[in-house]
Short mmCIF file of N, CA and C in Angstrom, two decimals:
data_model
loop_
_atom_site.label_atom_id
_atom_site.label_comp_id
_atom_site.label_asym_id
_atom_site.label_seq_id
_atom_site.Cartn_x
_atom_site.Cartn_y
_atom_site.Cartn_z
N UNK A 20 -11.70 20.06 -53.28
CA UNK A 20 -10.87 19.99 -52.11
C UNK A 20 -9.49 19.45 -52.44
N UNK A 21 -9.41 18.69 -53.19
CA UNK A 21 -8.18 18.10 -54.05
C UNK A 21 -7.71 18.87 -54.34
N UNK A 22 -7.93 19.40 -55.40
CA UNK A 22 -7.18 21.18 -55.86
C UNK A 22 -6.37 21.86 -54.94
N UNK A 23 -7.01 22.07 -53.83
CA UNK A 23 -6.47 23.24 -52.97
C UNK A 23 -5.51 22.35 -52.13
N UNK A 24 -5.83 21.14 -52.15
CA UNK A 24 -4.90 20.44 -51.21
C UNK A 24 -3.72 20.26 -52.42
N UNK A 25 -3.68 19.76 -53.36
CA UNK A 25 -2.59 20.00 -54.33
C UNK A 25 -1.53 21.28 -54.28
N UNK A 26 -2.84 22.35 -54.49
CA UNK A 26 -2.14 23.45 -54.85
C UNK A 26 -1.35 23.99 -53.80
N UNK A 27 -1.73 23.78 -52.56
CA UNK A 27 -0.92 24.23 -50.91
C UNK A 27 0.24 23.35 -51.65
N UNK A 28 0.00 21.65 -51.22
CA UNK A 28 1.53 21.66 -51.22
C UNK A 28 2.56 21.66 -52.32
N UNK A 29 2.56 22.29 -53.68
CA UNK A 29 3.04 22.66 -54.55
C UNK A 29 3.88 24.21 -53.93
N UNK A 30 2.87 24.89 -53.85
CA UNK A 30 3.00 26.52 -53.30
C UNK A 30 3.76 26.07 -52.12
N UNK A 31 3.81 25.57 -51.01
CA UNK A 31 4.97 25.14 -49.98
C UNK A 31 6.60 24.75 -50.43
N UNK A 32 6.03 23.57 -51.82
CA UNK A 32 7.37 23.32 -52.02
C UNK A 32 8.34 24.61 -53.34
N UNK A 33 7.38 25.54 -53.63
CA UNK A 33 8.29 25.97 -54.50
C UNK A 33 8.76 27.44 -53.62
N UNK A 34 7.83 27.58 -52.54
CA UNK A 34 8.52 28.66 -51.41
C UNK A 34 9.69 27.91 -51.00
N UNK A 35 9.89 26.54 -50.89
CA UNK A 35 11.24 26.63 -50.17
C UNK A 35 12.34 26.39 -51.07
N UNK A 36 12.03 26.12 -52.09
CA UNK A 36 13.20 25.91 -53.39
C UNK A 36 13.29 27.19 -53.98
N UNK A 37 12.26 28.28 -53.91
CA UNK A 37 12.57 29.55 -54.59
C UNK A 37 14.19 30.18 -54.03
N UNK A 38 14.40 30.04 -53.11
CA UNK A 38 15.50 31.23 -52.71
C UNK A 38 16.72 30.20 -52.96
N UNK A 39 16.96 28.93 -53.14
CA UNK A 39 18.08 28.47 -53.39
C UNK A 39 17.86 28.39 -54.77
N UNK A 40 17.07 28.38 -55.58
CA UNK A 40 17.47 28.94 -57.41
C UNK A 40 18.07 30.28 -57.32
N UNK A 41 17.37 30.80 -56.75
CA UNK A 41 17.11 32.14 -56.62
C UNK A 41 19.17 32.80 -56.45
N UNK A 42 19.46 32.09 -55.42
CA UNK A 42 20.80 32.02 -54.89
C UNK A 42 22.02 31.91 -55.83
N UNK A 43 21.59 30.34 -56.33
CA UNK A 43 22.39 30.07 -57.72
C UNK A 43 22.44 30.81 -58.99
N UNK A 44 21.45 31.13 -59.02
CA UNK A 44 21.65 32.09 -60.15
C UNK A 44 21.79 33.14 -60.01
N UNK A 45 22.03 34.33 -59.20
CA UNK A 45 22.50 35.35 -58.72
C UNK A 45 24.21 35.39 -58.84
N UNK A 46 24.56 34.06 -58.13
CA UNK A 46 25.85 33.79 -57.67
C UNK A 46 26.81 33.27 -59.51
N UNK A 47 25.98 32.83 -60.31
CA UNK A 47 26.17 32.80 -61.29
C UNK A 47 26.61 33.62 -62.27
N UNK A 48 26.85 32.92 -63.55
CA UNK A 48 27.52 34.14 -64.71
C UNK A 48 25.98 34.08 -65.28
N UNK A 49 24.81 33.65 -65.08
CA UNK A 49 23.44 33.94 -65.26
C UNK A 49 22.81 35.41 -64.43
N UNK A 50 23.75 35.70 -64.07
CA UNK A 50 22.97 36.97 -62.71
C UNK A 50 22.59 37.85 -63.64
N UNK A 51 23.73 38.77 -64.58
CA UNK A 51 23.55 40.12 -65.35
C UNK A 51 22.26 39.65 -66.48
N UNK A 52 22.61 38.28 -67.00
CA UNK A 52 21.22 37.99 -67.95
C UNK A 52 19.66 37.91 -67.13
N UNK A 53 19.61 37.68 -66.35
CA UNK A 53 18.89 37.69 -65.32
C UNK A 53 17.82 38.86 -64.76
N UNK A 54 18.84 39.75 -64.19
CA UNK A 54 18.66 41.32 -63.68
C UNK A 54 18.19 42.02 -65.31
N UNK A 55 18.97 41.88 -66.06
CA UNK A 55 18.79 42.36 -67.31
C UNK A 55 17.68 42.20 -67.59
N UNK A 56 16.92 40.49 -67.75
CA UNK A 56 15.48 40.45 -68.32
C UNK A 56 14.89 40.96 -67.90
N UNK A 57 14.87 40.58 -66.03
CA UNK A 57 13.85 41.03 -65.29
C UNK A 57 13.59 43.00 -65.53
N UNK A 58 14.42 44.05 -66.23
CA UNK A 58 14.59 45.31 -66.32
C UNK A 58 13.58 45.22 -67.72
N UNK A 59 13.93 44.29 -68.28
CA UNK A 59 13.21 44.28 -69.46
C UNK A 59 11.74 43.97 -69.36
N UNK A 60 11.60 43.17 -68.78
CA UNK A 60 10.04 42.48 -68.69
C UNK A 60 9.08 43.35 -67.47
N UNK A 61 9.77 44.03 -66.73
CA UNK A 61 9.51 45.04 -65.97
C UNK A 61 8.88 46.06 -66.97
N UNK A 62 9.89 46.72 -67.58
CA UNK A 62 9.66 47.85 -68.12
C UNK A 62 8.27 47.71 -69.44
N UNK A 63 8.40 46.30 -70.04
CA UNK A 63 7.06 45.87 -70.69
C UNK A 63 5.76 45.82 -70.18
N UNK A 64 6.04 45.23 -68.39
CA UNK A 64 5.31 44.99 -68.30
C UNK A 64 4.37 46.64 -67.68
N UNK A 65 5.20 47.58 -67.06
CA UNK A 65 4.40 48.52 -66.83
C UNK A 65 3.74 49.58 -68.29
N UNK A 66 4.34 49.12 -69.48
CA UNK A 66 3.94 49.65 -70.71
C UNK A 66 2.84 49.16 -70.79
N UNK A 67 2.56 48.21 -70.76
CA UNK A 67 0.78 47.10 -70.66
C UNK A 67 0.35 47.82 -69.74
N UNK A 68 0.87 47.76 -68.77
CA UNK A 68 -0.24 48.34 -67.50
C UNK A 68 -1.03 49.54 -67.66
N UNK A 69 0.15 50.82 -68.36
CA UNK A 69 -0.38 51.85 -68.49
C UNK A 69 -1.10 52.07 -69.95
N UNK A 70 -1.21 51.31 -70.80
CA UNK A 70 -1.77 51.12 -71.86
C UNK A 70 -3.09 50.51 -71.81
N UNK A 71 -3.04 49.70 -70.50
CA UNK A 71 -4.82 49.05 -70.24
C UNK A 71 -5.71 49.87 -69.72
N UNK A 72 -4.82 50.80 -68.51
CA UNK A 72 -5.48 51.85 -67.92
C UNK A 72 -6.05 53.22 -68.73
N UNK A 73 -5.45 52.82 -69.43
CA UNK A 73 -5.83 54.40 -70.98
C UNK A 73 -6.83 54.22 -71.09
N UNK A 74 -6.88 52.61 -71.84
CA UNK A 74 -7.50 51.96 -72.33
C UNK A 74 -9.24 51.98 -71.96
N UNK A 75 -8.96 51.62 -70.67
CA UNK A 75 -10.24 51.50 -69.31
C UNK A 75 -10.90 53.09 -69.39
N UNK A 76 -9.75 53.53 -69.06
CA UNK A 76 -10.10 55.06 -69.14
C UNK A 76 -11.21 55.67 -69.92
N UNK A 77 -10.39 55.74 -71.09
CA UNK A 77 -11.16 56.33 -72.38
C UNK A 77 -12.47 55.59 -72.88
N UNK A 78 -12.87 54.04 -72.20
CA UNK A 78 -14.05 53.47 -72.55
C UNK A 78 -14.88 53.84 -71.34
N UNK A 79 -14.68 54.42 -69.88
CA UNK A 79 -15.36 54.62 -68.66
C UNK A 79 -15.34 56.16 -68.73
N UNK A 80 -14.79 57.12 -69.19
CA UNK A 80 -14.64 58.26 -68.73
C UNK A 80 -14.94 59.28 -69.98
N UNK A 81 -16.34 59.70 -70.15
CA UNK A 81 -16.70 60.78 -71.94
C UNK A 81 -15.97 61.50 -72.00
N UNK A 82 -14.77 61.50 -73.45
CA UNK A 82 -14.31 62.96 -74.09
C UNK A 82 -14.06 63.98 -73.34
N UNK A 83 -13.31 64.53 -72.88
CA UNK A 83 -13.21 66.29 -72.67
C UNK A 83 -13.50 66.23 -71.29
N UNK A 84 -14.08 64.87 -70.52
CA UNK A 84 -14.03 65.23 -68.95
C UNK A 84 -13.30 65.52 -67.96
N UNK A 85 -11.76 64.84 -68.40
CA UNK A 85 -10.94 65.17 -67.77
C UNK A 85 -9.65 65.82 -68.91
N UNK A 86 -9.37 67.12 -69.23
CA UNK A 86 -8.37 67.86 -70.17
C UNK A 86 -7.22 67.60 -69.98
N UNK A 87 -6.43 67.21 -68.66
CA UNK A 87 -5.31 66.77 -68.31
C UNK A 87 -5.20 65.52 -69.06
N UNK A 88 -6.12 64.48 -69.02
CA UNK A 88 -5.28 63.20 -69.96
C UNK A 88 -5.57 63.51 -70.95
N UNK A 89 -6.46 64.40 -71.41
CA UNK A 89 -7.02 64.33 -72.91
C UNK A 89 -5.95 64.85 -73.60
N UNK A 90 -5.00 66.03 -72.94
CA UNK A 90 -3.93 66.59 -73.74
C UNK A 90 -2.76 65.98 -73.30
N UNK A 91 -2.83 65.05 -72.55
CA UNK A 91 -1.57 64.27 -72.05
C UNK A 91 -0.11 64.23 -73.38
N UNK A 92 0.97 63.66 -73.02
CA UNK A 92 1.95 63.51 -74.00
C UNK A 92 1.67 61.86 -73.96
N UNK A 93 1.62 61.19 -73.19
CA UNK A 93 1.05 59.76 -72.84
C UNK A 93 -0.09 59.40 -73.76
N UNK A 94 -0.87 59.83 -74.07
CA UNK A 94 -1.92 59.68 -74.98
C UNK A 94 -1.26 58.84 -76.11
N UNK A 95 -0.74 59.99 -76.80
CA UNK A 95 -0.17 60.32 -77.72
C UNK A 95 1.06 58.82 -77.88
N UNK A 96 1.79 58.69 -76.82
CA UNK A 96 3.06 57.75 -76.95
C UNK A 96 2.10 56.05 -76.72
N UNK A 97 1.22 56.05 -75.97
CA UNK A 97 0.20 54.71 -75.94
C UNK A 97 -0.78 54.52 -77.25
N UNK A 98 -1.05 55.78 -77.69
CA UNK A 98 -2.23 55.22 -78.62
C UNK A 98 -2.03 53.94 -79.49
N UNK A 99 -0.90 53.68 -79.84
CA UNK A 99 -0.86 52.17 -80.77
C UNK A 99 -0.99 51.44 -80.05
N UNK A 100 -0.33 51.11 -78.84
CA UNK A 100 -0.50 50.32 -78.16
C UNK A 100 -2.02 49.48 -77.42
N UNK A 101 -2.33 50.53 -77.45
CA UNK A 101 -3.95 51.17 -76.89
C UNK A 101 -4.44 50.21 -78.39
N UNK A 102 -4.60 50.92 -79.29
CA UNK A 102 -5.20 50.18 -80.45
C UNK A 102 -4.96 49.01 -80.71
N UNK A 103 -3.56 48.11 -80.19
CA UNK A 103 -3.87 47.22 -80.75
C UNK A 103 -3.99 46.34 -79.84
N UNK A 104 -4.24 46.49 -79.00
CA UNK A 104 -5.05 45.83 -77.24
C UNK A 104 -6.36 45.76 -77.52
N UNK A 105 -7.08 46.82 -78.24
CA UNK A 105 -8.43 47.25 -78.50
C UNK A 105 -8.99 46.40 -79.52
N UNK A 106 -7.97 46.34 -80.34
CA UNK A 106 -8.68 45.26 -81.63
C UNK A 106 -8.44 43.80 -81.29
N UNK A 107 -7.90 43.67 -79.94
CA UNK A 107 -7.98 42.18 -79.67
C UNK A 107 -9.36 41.98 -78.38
N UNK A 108 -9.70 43.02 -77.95
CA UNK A 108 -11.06 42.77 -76.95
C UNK A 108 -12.13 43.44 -77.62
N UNK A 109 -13.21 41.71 -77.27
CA UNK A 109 -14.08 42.01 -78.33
C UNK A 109 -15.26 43.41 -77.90
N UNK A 110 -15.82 43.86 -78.66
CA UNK A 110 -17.00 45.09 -78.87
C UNK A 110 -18.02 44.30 -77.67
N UNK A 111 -18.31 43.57 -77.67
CA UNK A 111 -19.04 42.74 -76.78
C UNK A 111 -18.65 42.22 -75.34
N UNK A 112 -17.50 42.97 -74.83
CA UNK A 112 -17.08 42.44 -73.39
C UNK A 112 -17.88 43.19 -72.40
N UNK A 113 -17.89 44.04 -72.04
CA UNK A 113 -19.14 44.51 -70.96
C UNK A 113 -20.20 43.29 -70.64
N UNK A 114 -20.90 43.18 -72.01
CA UNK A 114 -21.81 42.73 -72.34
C UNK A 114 -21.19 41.06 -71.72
N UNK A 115 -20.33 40.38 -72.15
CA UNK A 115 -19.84 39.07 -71.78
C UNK A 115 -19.63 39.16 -70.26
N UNK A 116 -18.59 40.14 -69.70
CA UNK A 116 -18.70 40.26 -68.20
C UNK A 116 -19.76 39.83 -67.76
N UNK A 117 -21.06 40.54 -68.34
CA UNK A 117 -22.20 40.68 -67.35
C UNK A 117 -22.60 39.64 -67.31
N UNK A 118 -23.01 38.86 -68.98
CA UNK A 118 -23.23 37.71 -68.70
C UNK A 118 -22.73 36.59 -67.91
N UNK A 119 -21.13 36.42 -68.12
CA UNK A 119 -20.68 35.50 -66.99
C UNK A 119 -21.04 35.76 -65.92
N UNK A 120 -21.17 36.59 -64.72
CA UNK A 120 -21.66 37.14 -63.72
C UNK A 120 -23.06 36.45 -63.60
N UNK A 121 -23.79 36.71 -64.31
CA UNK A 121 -25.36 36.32 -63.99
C UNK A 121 -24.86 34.23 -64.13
N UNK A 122 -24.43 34.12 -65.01
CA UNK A 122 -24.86 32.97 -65.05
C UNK A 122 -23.83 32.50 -63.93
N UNK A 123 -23.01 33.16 -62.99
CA UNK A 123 -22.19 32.66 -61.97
C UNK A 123 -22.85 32.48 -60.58
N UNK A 124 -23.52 33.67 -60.58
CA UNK A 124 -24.64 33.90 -59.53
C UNK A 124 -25.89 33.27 -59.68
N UNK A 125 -26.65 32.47 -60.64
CA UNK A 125 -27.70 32.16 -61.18
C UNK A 125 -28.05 30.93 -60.16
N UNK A 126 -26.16 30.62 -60.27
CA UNK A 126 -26.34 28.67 -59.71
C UNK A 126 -26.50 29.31 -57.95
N UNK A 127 -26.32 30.11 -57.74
CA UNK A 127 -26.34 30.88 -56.27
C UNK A 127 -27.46 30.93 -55.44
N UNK A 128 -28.16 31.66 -56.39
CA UNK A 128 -29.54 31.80 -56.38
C UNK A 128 -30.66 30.71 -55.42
N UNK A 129 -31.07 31.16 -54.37
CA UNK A 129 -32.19 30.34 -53.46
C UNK A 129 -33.41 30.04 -54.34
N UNK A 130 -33.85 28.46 -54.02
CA UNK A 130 -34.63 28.15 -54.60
C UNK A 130 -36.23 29.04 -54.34
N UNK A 131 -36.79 28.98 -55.52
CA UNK A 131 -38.16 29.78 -55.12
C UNK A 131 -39.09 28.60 -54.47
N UNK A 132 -40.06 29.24 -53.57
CA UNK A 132 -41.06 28.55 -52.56
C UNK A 132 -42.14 27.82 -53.41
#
């Protein structure tokens, strides 16, 4: 209950200080560095996005089911990316999901009679 009472009024106070940073640095010779990152970290960040979704893809969806992504040009421009996302999640995550899950729900679980 602490937590959430923390975390409200943190989240209150940085809603009302967001738009006067927000202000100053716009109004600033920080604005173009600014707009600039945010174009940058944007554009990274939808490269991840569509590189996880490949990703998801090609481990949920068999070979040849769908020919449109399979011959995509996207394939082709993600696959490194794709690979090296892949060699950082382990062979065993399904498998870990599930487990966390059970043992999340376990403590859930009604006592037996």
């Amino acid at each position: 209950a602490s937590f959430a009472g923390v975390f409200a009024i943190m989240l209150m106070i940085v809603a009302l200080f967001t738009p006067l940073f927000s202000s100053l640095i716009r109004n600033s010779a920080l604005g173009g560095i600014d707009q600039g990152l945010g174009f940058f970290f944007g554009v990274l960040r939808g490269i991840i996005l569509v590189a996880v979704a490949l990703m998801v893809f090609q481990r949920a969806v068999p070979e040849g089911t769908v020919p449109m992504v399979d011959n995509s040009r996207s394939i082709g421009l993600f696959q490194r990316i794709e690979a090296g996302i892949s060699d950082n999640v382990p062979s065993d995550a399904p498998n870990w999901i599930v487990q966390r899950y059970e043992d999340l729900t376990s403590s859930c679980a009604a006592p037996a009679n």
